[in-house]
Coordinates of C-alpha atoms and ligand atoms in Angstrom, one line a residue:
M1 CA -9.9 114.6 -3.7
K2 CA -9.2 114.3 0.0
R3 CA -11.1 111.9 2.1
I4 CA -13.4 113.6 5.3
V5 CA -14.9 112.0 8.1
I6 CA -17.4 114.1 10.0
L7 CA -18.2 112.2 13.9
I8 CA -21.4 113.5 15.5
S9 CA -23.6 112.5 18.9
G10 CA -26.7 114.1 17.8
R11 CA -29.8 115.9 15.4
G12 CA -26.4 116.4 12.4
S13 CA -27.0 120.1 11.2
N14 CA -23.9 121.1 10.5
M15 CA -23.1 117.5 9.2
Q16 CA -26.1 118.0 6.9
A17 CA -24.8 121.0 5.7
I18 CA -21.6 119.6 5.0
L19 CA -23.0 117.0 2.8
E20 CA -25.3 119.4 0.8
A21 CA -22.8 122.2 0.3
G22 CA -21.3 120.5 -2.9
L23 CA -17.8 120.3 -1.2
P24 CA -15.2 118.7 -4.1
V25 CA -14.6 116.6 -1.1
E26 CA -15.4 112.8 -0.7
I27 CA -17.3 111.6 2.3
A28 CA -15.6 108.8 3.5
A29 CA -18.0 108.3 6.4
V30 CA -20.2 109.9 9.3
I31 CA -18.9 108.0 13.0
S32 CA -21.4 108.7 16.1
N33 CA -20.2 107.9 19.4
K34 CA -24.1 107.3 19.4
P35 CA -26.3 104.7 17.7
E36 CA -29.4 106.3 17.9
A37 CA -27.7 109.4 16.6
K38 CA -30.6 111.6 14.6
G39 CA -27.9 112.7 12.3
L40 CA -26.8 109.2 11.0
E41 CA -30.5 108.8 9.7
I42 CA -29.7 111.5 7.4
A43 CA -26.6 110.3 6.5
A44 CA -27.1 107.2 5.6
R45 CA -30.1 109.0 3.4
H46 CA -27.8 111.0 1.7
G47 CA -25.9 107.9 0.7
I48 CA -22.9 107.8 3.0
A49 CA -21.7 105.1 4.9
T50 CA -21.8 105.2 8.9
A51 CA -20.8 103.7 12.4
A52 CA -21.3 103.2 15.5
V53 CA -18.4 103.1 17.9
D54 CA -20.4 103.7 21.8
H55 CA -18.7 105.2 24.5
R56 CA -21.1 103.6 27.0
E57 CA -19.4 100.6 25.8
H58 CA -15.8 101.6 26.5
E59 CA -14.7 101.2 30.1
S60 CA -12.4 103.8 29.6
R61 CA -11.4 107.1 28.0
A62 CA -8.8 106.2 26.7
H63 CA -10.2 102.9 25.1
F64 CA -13.5 104.4 23.7
D65 CA -10.8 107.1 21.9
A66 CA -8.8 104.0 20.9
A67 CA -12.0 102.5 19.2
L68 CA -13.1 105.4 17.7
A69 CA -9.4 106.2 16.3
E70 CA -9.4 102.7 14.8
K71 CA -13.0 103.1 13.1
I72 CA -11.7 105.7 11.8
D73 CA -8.6 104.6 10.5
S74 CA -10.8 102.4 8.3
F75 CA -11.9 105.1 6.3
Q76 CA -7.9 106.3 5.8
P77 CA -9.5 110.2 6.0
D78 CA -6.9 113.3 5.1
L79 CA -9.8 115.7 7.5
V80 CA -11.1 114.4 10.4
V81 CA -14.3 116.9 11.4
L82 CA -16.0 117.4 14.7
A83 CA -20.0 118.5 14.2
G84 CA -21.5 118.6 17.7
F85 CA -19.1 115.8 18.9
M86 CA -20.1 115.8 22.7
R87 CA -17.1 114.0 24.2
I88 CA -13.6 114.8 25.3
L89 CA -11.0 113.5 24.1
T90 CA -7.7 112.6 25.2
A91 CA -4.4 114.4 24.1
D92 CA -3.3 110.9 22.3
F93 CA -6.5 111.0 20.6
V94 CA -6.0 114.4 19.1
N95 CA -2.2 114.3 18.7
R96 CA -2.9 111.4 16.3
Y97 CA -4.9 113.8 14.0
Q98 CA -2.7 117.1 14.6
G99 CA -3.5 119.2 11.6
R100 CA -6.4 117.5 10.0
L101 CA -8.7 117.5 13.2
I102 CA -10.6 120.3 13.1
N103 CA -14.7 121.5 15.0
I104 CA -17.2 124.0 15.4
H105 CA -17.9 125.8 18.4
P106 CA -21.2 128.2 19.0
A107 CA -19.7 130.8 20.5
L108 CA -16.3 133.2 19.6
L109 CA -13.2 131.9 20.8
P110 CA -11.9 132.5 23.3
A111 CA -14.8 133.4 25.0
F112 CA -17.2 131.0 25.9
P113 CA -15.1 127.8 25.7
G114 CA -17.4 124.2 26.9
L115 CA -21.6 124.2 27.1
D116 CA -24.6 126.6 27.1
T117 CA -22.7 128.8 25.7
H118 CA -25.6 131.0 23.8
E119 CA -27.3 131.2 28.5
K120 CA -23.1 132.5 29.5
A121 CA -23.2 134.4 26.5
L122 CA -27.1 136.5 27.2
Q123 CA -25.5 135.7 31.5
E124 CA -22.5 138.3 30.1
G125 CA -24.5 140.6 28.7
V126 CA -22.4 140.7 25.0
R127 CA -23.5 142.4 22.7
I128 CA -22.0 139.7 19.9
H129 CA -21.5 136.2 19.9
G130 CA -21.1 134.2 17.0
C131 CA -19.0 130.8 16.5
T132 CA -15.4 129.6 15.6
V133 CA -14.3 127.3 13.6
H134 CA -10.5 125.5 14.7
F135 CA -7.8 123.0 14.2
V136 CA -8.3 121.1 17.3
T137 CA -5.9 120.7 20.2
P138 CA -5.4 118.8 23.4
T139 CA -7.3 122.1 24.9
V140 CA -11.2 121.6 25.2
D141 CA -12.4 124.4 22.3
H142 CA -9.3 125.5 21.9
G143 CA -6.6 126.0 19.2
P144 CA -5.7 127.4 15.9
I145 CA -8.3 129.2 14.5
I146 CA -9.7 129.1 11.1
S147 CA -13.0 131.4 10.3
Q148 CA -15.1 132.4 13.1
A149 CA -19.0 134.6 12.2
A150 CA -20.5 137.5 14.5
V151 CA -24.2 137.5 15.1
P152 CA -25.8 140.4 17.3
V153 CA -27.6 140.2 20.7
L154 CA -30.7 141.1 20.6
P155 CA -33.3 142.4 23.0
G156 CA -35.3 139.8 24.7
D157 CA -33.3 136.8 22.5
T158 CA -33.6 133.7 25.2
P159 CA -31.3 131.2 24.2
D160 CA -33.0 129.2 21.3
S161 CA -33.0 132.3 19.8
L162 CA -29.4 133.0 19.8
A163 CA -28.8 129.2 19.3
A164 CA -30.8 130.1 16.0
R165 CA -29.2 133.0 15.4
V166 CA -25.2 131.1 15.3
L167 CA -26.5 127.4 14.1
E168 CA -27.5 129.5 10.6
Q169 CA -23.8 131.2 10.4
E170 CA -22.5 127.9 11.7
H171 CA -24.1 126.7 8.4
L172 CA -22.6 128.8 6.3
I173 CA -18.9 128.8 7.7
Y174 CA -18.4 125.2 8.5
P175 CA -19.0 123.9 4.6
E176 CA -16.5 126.8 3.6
A177 CA -14.1 126.1 6.6
I178 CA -13.5 122.6 5.0
R179 CA -13.6 124.0 1.5
W180 CA -9.9 125.8 2.1
F181 CA -8.8 123.0 3.7
A182 CA -9.7 121.0 0.9
E183 CA -8.3 123.1 -1.5
G184 CA -5.2 123.5 0.2
R185 CA -5.6 127.0 0.8
L186 CA -4.9 126.7 5.2
V187 CA -1.7 126.5 6.4
L188 CA -0.4 125.8 10.4
E189 CA 2.5 128.5 10.8
N190 CA 3.3 128.9 14.1
N191 CA 0.3 127.4 16.3
R192 CA -1.9 130.3 13.6
V193 CA -3.8 129.4 11.0
K194 CA -2.9 131.0 7.3
A195 CA -5.6 131.4 5.1
D196 CA -5.1 132.2 1.7
V197 CA -8.5 133.6 1.1
A198 CA -9.4 136.4 -0.2
Q199 CA -11.2 138.5 1.7
A200 CA -13.8 141.0 1.1
S201 CA -13.6 144.6 1.8
A202 CA -13.0 146.0 5.6
S203 CA -17.0 146.1 7.0
A204 CA -17.5 146.1 10.5
L205 CA -20.5 144.0 12.4
R206 CA -21.5 146.6 15.8
S207 CA -24.3 146.1 18.4
P208 CA -25.9 148.0 19.2
W209 CA -25.9 149.4 15.8
A210 CA -28.2 153.1 15.4
A211 CA -28.4 153.1 11.7
Ligands
GRF301 C1 -23.9 123.5 17.8 O1 -24.2 124.1 17.5 C2 -22.5 123.1 17.2 O2 -20.8 124.2 17.3 C3 -22.2 122.6 18.5 O3 -23.1 121.6 19.0 C4 -24.2 122.0 17.6 C5 -24.4 120.6 17.0 O4 -25.5 120.6 16.2 N1 -20.9 121.4 18.4 P1 -25.8 120.1 15.0 O5 -25.6 118.9 15.9 O6 -24.6 119.7 13.9 O7 -26.6 120.5 14.7

């Protein structure tokens, strides 16, 4: 069975969705860069090993990343899952886990990389927004896309209401993507992901939708 290490920084709702999805994987550990992260308590309640590598105790990004990598490697993972991990990672770190480091981003990449994606989506007036699971490359919020889910932006949406609609989809597509990885269905070819996944019949999300 594939071994997974999940990295978090905060509340850990994506991590929780992954822990509770009944995936055919062994969750070897949940690691946070913040010892006080709420998600660590949730992981411990699920009987998962937890650890913290506090970035504030390291003099540079490179030092922190080296300490983090050492901790991760002690659990010998096949896949490292970034789930609301709010640190920019050095190229050395990312390259070490090439092809086995994935992230979820709360926007339809390549639109809206970085922070405050829901505010940005509302500011731009996009009609459709969503989330993306992707392999990580040294460029932040960039890399071969595994899956995306789209939601409509509705009249009267606030960043919070839009975030909640997107988060619901995050909790579906992230465990699913990990399942595909575990089942060997994802192949990286020329920086693109070939997914050996039965695709549901063609459908479209339109917004606004006039029925
Ligand atoms: C999620 O929206 C995720 O896409 C982003 O940070 C948020 C983390 O939420 N990278 P949680 O900690 O998983 O609840």
